[in-house]
PDB file of C-alpha atoms in Angstrom:
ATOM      1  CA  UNK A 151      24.717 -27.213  -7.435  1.00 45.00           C
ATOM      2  CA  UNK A 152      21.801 -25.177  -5.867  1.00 45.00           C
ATOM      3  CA  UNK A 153      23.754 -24.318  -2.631  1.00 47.00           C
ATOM      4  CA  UNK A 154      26.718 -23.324  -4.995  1.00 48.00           C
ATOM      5  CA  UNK A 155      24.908 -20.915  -6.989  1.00 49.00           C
ATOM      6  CA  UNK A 156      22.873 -19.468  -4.442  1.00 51.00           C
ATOM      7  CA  UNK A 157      26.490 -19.262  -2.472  1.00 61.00           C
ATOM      8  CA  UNK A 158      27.275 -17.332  -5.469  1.00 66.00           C
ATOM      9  CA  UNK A 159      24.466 -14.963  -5.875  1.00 59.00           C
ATOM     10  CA  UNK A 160      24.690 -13.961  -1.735  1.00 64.00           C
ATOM     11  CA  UNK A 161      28.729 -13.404  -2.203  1.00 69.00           C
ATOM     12  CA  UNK A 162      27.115 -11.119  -5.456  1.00 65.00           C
ATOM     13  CA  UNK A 163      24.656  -9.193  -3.363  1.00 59.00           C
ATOM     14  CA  UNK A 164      27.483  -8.747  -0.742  1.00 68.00           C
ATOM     15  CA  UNK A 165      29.757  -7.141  -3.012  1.00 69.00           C
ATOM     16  CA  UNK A 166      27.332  -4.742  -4.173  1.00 65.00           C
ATOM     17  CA  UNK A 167      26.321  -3.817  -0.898  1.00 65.00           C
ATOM     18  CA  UNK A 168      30.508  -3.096  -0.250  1.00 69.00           C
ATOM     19  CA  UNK A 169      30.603  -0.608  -2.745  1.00 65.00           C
ATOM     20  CA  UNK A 170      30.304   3.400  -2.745  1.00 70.00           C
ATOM     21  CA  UNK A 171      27.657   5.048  -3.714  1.00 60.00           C
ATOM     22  CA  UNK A 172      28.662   6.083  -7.142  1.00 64.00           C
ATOM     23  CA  UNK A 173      29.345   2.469  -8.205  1.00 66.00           C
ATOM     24  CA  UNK A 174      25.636   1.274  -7.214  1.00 58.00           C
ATOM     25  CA  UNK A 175      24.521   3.971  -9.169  1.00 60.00           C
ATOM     26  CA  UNK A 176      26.936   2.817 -12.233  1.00 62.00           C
ATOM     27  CA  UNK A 177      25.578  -0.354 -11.639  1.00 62.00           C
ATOM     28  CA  UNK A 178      21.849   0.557 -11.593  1.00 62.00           C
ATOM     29  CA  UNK A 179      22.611   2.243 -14.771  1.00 60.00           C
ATOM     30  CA  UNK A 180      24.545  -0.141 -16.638  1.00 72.00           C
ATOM     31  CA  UNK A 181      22.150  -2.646 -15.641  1.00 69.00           C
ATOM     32  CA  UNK A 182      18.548  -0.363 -16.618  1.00 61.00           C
ATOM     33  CA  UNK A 183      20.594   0.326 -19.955  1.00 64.00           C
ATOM     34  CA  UNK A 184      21.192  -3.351 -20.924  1.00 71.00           C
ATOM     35  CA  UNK A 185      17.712  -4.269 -20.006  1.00 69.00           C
ATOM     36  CA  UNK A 186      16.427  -1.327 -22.437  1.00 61.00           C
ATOM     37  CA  UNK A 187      18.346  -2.615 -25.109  1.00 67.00           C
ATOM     38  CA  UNK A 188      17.503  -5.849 -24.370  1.00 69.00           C
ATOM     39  CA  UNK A 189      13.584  -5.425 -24.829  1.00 64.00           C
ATOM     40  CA  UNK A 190      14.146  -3.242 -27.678  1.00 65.00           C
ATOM     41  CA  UNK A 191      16.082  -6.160 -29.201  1.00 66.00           C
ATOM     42  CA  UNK A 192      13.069  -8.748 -28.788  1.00 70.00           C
ATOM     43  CA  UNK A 193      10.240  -6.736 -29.226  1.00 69.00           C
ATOM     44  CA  UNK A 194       9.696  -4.234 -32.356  1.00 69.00           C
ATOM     45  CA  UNK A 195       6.191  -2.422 -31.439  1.00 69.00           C
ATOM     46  CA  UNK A 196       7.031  -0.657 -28.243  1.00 64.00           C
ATOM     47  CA  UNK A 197       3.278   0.049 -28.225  1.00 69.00           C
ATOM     48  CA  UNK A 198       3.048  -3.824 -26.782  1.00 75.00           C
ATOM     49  CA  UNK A 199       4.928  -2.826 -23.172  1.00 75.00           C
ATOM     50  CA  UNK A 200       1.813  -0.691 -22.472  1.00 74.00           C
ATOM     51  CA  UNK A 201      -0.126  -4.056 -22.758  1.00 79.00           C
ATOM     52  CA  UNK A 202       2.612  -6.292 -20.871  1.00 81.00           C
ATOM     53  CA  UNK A 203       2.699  -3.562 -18.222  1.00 82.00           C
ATOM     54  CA  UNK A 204      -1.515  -3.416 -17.612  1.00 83.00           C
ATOM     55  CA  UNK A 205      -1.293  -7.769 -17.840  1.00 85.00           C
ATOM     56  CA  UNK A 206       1.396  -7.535 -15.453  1.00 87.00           C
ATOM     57  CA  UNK A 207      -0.420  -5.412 -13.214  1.00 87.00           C
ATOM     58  CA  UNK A 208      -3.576  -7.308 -13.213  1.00 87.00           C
ATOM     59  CA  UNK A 209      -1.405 -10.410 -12.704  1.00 89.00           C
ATOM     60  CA  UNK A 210      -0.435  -8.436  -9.006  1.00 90.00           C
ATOM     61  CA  UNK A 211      -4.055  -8.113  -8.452  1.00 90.00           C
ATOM     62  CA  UNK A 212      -4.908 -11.311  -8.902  1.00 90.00           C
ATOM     63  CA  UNK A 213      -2.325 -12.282  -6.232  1.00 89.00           C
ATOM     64  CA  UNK A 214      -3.762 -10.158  -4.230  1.00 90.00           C
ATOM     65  CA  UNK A 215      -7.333 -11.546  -4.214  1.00 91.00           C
ATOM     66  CA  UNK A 216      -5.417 -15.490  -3.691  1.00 90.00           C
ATOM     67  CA  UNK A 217      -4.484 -14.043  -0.799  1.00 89.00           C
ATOM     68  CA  UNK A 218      -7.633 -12.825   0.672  1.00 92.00           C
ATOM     69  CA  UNK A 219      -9.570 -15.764  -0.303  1.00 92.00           C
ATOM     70  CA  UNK A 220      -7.698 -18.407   1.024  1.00 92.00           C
ATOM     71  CA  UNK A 221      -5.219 -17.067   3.875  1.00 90.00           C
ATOM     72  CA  UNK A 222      -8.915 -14.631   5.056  1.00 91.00           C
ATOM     73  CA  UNK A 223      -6.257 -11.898   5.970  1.00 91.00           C
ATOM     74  CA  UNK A 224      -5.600  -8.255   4.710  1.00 92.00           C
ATOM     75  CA  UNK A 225      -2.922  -7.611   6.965  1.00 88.00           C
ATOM     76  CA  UNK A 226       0.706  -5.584   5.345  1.00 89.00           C
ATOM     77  CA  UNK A 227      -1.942  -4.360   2.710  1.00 92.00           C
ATOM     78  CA  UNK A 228      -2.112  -0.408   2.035  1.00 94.00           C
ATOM     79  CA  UNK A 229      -6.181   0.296   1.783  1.00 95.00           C
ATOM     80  CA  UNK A 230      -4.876   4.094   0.774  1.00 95.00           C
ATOM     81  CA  UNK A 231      -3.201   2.569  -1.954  1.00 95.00           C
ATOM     82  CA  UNK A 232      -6.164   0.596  -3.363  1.00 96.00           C
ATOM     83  CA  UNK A 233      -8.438   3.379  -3.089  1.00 96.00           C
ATOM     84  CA  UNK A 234      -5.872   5.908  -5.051  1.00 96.00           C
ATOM     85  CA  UNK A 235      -5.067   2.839  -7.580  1.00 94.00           C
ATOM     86  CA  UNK A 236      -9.157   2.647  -8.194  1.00 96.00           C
ATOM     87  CA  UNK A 237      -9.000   6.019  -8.728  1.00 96.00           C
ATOM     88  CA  UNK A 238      -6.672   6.365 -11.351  1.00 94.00           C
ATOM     89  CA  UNK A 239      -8.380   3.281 -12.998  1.00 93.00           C
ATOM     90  CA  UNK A 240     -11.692   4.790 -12.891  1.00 95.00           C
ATOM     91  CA  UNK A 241     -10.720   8.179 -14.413  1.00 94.00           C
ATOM     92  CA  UNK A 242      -8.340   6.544 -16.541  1.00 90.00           C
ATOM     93  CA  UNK A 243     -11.314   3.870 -17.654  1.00 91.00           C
ATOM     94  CA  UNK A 244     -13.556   6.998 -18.588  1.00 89.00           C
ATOM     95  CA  UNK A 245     -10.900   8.503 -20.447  1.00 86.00           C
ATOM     96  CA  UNK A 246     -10.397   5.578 -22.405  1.00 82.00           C
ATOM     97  CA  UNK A 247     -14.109   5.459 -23.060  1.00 78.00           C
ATOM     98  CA  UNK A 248     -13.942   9.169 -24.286  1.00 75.00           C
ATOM     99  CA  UNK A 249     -10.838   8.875 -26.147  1.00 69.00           C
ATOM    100  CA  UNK A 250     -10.082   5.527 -27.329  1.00 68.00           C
ATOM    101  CA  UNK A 251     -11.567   1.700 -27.353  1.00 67.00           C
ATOM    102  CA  UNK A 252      -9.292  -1.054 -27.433  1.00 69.00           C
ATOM    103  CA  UNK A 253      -7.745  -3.500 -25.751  1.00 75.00           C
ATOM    104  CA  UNK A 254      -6.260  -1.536 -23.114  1.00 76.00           C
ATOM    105  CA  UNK A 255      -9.938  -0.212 -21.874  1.00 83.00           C
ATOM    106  CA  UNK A 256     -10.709  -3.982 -21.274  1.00 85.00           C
ATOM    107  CA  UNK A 257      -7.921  -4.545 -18.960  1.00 83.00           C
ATOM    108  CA  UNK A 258      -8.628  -1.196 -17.009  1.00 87.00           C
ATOM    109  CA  UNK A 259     -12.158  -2.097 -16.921  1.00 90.00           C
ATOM    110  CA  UNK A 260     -10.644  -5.463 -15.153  1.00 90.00           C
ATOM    111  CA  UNK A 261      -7.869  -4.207 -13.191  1.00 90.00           C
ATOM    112  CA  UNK A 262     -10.566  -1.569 -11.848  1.00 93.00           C
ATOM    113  CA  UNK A 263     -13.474  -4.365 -10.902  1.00 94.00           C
ATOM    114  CA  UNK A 264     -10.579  -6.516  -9.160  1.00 94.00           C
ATOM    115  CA  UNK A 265      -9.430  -3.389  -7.090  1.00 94.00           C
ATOM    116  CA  UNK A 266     -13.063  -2.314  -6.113  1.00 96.00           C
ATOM    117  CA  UNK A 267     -13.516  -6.084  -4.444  1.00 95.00           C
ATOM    118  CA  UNK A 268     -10.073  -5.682  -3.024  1.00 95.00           C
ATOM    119  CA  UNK A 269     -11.414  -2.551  -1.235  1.00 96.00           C
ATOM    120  CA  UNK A 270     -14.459  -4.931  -0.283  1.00 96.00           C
ATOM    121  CA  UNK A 271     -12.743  -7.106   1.103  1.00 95.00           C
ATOM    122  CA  UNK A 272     -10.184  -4.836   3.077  1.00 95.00           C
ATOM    123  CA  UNK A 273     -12.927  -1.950   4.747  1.00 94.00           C
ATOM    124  CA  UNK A 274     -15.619  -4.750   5.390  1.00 93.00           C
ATOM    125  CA  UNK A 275     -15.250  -8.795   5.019  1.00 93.00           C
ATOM    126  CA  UNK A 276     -11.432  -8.864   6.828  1.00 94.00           C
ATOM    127  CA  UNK A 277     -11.753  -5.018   8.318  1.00 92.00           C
ATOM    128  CA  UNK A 278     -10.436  -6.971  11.732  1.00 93.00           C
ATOM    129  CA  UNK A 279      -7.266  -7.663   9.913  1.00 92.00           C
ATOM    130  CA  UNK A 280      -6.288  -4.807   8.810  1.00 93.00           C
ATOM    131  CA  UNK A 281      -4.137  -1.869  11.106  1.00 90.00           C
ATOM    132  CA  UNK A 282      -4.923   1.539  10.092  1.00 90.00           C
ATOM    133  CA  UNK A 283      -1.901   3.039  12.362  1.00 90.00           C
ATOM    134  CA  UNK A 284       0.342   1.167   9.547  1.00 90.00           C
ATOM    135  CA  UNK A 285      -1.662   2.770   6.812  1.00 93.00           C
ATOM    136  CA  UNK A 286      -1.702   6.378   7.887  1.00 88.00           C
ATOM    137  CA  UNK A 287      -0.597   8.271   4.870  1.00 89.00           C
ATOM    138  CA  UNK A 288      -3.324  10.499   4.041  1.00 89.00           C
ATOM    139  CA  UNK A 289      -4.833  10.635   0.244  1.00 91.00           C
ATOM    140  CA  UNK A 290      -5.153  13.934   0.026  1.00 91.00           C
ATOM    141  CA  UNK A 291      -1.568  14.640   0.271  1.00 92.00           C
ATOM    142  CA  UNK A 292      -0.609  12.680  -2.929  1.00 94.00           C
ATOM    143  CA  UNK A 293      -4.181  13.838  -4.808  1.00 96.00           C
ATOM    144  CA  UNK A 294      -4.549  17.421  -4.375  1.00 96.00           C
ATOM    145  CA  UNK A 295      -0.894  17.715  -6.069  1.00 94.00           C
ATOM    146  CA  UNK A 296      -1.854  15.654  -9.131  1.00 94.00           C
ATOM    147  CA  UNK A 297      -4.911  17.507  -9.432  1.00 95.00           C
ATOM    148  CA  UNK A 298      -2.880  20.972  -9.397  1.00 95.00           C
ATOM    149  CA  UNK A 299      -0.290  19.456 -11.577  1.00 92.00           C
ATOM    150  CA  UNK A 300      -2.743  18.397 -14.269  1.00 92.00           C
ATOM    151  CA  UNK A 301      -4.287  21.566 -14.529  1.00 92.00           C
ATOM    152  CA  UNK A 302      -1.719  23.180 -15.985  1.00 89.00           C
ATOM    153  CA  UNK A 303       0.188  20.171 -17.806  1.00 87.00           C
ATOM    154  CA  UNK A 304      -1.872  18.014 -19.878  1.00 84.00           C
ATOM    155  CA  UNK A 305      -1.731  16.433 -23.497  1.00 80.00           C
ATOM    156  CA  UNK A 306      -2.672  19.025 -26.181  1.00 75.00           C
ATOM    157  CA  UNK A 307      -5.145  17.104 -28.528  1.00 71.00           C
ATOM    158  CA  UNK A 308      -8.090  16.975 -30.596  1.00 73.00           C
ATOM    159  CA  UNK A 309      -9.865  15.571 -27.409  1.00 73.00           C
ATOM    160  CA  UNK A 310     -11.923  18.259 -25.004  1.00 82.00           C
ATOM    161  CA  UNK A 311     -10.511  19.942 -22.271  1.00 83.00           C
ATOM    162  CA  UNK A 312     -11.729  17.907 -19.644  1.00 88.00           C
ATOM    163  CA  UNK A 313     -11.143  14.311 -20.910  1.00 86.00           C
ATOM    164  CA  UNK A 314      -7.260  16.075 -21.249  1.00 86.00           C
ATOM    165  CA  UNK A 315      -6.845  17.392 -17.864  1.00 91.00           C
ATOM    166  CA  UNK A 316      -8.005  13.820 -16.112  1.00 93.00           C
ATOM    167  CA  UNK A 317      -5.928  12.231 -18.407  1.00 89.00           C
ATOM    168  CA  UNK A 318      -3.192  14.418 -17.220  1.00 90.00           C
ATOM    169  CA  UNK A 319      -4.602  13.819 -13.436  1.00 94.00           C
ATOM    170  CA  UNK A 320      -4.571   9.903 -13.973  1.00 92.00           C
ATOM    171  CA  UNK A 321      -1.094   9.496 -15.223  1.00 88.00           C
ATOM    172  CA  UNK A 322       0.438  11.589 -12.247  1.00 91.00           C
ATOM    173  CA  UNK A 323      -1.387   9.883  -9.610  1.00 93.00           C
ATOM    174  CA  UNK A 324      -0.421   6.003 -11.094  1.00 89.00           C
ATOM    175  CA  UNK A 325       3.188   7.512 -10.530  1.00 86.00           C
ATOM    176  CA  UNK A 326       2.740   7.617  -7.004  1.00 90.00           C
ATOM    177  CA  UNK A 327      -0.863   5.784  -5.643  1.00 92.00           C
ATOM    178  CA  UNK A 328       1.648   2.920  -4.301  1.00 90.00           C
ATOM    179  CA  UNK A 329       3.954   5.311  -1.760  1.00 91.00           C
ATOM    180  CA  UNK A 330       1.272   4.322   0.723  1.00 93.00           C
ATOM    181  CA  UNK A 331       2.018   0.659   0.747  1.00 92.00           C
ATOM    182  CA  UNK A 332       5.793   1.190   0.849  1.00 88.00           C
ATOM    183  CA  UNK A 333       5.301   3.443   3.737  1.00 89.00           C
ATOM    184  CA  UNK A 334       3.049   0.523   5.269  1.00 90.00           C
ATOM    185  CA  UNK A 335       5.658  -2.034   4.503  1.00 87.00           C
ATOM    186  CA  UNK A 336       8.420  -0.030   6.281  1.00 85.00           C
ATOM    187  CA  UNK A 337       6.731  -0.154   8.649  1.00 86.00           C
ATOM    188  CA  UNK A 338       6.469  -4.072   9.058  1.00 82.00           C
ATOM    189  CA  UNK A 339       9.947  -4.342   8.003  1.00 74.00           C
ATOM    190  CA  UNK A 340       8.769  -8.188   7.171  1.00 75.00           C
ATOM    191  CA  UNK A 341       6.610  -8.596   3.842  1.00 82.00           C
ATOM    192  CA  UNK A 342       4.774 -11.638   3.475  1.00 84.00           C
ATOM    193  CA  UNK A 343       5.102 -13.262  -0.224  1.00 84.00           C
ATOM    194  CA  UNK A 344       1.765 -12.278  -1.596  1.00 86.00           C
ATOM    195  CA  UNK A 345       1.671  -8.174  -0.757  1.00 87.00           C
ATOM    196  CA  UNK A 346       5.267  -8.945  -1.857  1.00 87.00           C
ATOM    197  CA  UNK A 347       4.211 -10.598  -5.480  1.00 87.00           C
ATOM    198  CA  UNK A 348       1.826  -8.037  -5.701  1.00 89.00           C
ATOM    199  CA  UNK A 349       4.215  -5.020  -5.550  1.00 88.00           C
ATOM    200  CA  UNK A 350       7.044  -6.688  -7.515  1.00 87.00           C
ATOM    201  CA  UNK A 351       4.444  -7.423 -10.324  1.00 89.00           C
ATOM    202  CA  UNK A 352       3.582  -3.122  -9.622  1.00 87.00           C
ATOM    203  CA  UNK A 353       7.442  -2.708 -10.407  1.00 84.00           C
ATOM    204  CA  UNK A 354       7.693  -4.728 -13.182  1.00 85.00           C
ATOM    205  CA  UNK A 355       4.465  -3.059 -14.732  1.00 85.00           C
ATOM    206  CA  UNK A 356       6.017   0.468 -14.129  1.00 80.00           C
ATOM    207  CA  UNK A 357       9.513  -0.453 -15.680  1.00 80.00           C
ATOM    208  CA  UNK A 358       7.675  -1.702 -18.879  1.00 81.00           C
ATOM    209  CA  UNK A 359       6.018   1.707 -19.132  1.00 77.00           C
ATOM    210  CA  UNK A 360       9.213   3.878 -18.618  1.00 76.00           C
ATOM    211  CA  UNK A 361      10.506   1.399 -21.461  1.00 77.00           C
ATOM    212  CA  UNK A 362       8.079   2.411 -23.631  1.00 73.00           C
ATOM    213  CA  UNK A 363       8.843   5.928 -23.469  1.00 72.00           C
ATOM    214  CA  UNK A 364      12.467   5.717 -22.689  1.00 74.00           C
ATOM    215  CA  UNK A 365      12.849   3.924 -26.356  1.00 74.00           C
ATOM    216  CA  UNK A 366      10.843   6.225 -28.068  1.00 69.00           C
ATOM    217  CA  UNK A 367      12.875   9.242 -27.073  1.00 68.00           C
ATOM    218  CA  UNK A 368      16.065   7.450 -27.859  1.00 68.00           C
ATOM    219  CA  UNK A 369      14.790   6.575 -31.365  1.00 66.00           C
ATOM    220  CA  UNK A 370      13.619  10.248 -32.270  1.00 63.00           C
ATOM    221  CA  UNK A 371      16.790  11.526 -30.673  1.00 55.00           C
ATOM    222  CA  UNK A 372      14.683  13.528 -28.401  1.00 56.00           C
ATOM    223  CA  UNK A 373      11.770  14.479 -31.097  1.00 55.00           C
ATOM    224  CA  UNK A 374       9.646  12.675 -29.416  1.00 56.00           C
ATOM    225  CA  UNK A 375       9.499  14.513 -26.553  1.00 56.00           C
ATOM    226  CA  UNK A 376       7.848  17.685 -28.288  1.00 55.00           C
ATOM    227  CA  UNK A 377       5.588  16.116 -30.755  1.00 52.00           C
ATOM    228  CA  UNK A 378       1.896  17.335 -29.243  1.00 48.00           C
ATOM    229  CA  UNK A 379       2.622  21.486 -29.999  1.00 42.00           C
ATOM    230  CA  UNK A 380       1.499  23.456 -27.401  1.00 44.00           C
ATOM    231  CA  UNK A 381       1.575  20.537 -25.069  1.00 53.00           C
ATOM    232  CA  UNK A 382       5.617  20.462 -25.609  1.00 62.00           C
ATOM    233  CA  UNK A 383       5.583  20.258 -21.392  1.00 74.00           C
ATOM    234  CA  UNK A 384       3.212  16.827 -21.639  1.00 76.00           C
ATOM    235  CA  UNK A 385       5.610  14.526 -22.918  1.00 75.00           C
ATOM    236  CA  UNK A 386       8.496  14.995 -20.349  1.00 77.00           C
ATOM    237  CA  UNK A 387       5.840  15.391 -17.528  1.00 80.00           C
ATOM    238  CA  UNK A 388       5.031  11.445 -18.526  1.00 78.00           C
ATOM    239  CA  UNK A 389       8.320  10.193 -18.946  1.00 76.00           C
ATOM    240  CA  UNK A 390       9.106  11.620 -15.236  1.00 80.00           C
ATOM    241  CA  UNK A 391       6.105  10.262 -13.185  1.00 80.00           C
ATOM    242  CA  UNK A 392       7.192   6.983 -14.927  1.00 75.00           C
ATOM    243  CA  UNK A 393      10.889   7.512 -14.056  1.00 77.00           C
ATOM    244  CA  UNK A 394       9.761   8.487 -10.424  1.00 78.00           C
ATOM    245  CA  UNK A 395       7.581   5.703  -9.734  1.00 76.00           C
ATOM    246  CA  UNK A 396       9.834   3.189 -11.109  1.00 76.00           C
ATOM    247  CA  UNK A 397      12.466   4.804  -8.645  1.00 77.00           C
ATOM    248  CA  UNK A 398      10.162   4.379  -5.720  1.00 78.00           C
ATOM    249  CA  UNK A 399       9.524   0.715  -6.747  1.00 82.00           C
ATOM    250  CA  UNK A 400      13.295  -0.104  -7.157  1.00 79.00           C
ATOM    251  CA  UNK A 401      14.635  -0.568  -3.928  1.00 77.00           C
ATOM    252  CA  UNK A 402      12.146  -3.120  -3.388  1.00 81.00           C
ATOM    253  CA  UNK A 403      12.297  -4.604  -6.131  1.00 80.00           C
ATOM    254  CA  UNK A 404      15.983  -5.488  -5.255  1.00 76.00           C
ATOM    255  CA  UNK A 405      15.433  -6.875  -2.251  1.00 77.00           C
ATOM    256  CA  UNK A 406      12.597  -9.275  -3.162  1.00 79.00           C
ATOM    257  CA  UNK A 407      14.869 -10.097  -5.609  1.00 77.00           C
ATOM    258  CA  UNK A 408      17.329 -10.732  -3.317  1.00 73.00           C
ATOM    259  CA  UNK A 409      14.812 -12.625  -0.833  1.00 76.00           C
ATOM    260  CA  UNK A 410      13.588 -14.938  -3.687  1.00 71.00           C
ATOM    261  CA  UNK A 411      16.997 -15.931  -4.735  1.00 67.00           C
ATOM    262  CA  UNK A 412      17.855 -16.762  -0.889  1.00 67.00           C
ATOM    263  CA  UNK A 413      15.067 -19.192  -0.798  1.00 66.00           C
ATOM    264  CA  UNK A 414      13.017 -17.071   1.275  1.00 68.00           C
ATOM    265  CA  UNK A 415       9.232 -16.421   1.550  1.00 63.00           C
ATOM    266  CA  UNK A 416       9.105 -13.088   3.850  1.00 65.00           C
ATOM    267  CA  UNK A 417      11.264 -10.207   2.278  1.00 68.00           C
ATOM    268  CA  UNK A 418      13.024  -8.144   5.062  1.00 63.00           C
ATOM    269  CA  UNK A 419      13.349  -4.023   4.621  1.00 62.00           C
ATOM    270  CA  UNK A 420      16.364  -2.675   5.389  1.00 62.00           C
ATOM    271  CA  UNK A 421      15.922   0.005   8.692  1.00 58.00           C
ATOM    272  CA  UNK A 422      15.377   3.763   6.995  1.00 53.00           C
TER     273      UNK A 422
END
């Protein structure tokens, strides 16, 4: 029965592969659309993918640190990405403080502690396992442009200006602090299952944001969108560094799919 429907799934995957480019896309769509109205159908406070997304995301983390305790190896792991996901969780942590308290500054506060000893681990306890040449994309190139970006487009509220603009800062650079350990894993082709885990769990996570705000535009035909006043530009800005980095996570995502459902523990990149 297991062979048969695994049979099944690869003849599936095959298929797909077969087809032109405009059907994959149909298909991507089709299937992003009946997962959206899937969720919408079993939960009723979008406010709660937020939460599922920052659990999920500490879920990858925790992977993570599984894997450094008991396998005493860093290696496939992006230290660039780390450092630019601390980032984001520190400024986004200080925001929080500033602007809100709730459960969501807990699991930052968590997520950001589990990332620092990540670092730890990677620049000092298992620094012999880890190849820089892999993990060569610089930070400045993704955090100078998020920086720029959120000067000029940030949320329009009661809060003060700075809280706003690293707000602004924060939510841009989430959207892409993980394009260094996708350019790490091309580069290893092979993934091993934990740095895999971990970035699946990063793609789920991001999916359950762009939910969040994909739903609410739908269900305020677009109202949504230019609800803070001045800050009309905010809203959209949000709902595309989700879109983008849910993008960047997809192809991935479909091939550790596609690895797990073979029965197998590595998950092989395709050749760019």
């Amino acid at each position: 029965m297991g062979r048969r429907r695994g049979s099944a799934v690869n003849k599936l995957f095959a298929w797909v592969r077969r087809q032109s480019m405009k059907v994959k896309i149909f298909l991507a769509v089709t299937s992003l659309i009946s997962s959206l109205v899937a969720l919408r159908l079993l939960v009723k406070d979008t406010n709660q993918f937020f939460l599922a997304s920052e659990s999920v995301h500490a879920a990858g983390i925790i992977v993570l640190i599984y894997k450094l305790t008991t396998q005493k190896t860093c290696s496939g792991l992006s230290l660039q990405t780390q450092e630019l996901t601390a980032m984001f969780l520190a400024v986004r942590l200080f925001c929080s403080f500033m602007m809100e308290h709730d459960i969501h500054t807990v699991l930052d506060f968590a997520t950001l502690v589990s990332t620092l000893w990540v670092i730890y681990m990677i620049r000092f306890k298992l620094k012999a396992t880890y190849n820089s040449d892999l993990d060569s994309m610089p930070k400045y190139y993704l955090i100078v442009p998020c920086a720029i970006l959120a000067l000029f487009i940030y949320p329009h509220t009661f809060h003060s200006h700075l809280s706003k603009v690293l707000w602004a800062f924060c939510v841009y650079l989430e959207a892409i602090a993980v394009l260094p350990q996708l350019v790490t894993m091309q580069k290893t082709k092979m993934i091993e299952p934990s740095t895999a885990h971990y970035v699946f769990a990063l793609g789920v996570a991001r999916f359950l944001g762009c939910a969040h705000w994909i739903i609410q535009v739908y269900e305020s035909a677009g109202a949504y969108l230019f609800l803070l006043g001045s800050g009309y530009f905010w809203l959209p800005m949000v709902l595309v560094a989700e879109a983008v980095q849910t993008l960047i996570l997809a192809d991935f995502c479909y091939y550790y799919v596609k690895s797990v459902v073979n029965g197998r523990l590595l998950v092989s990149l395709p050749p760019v």
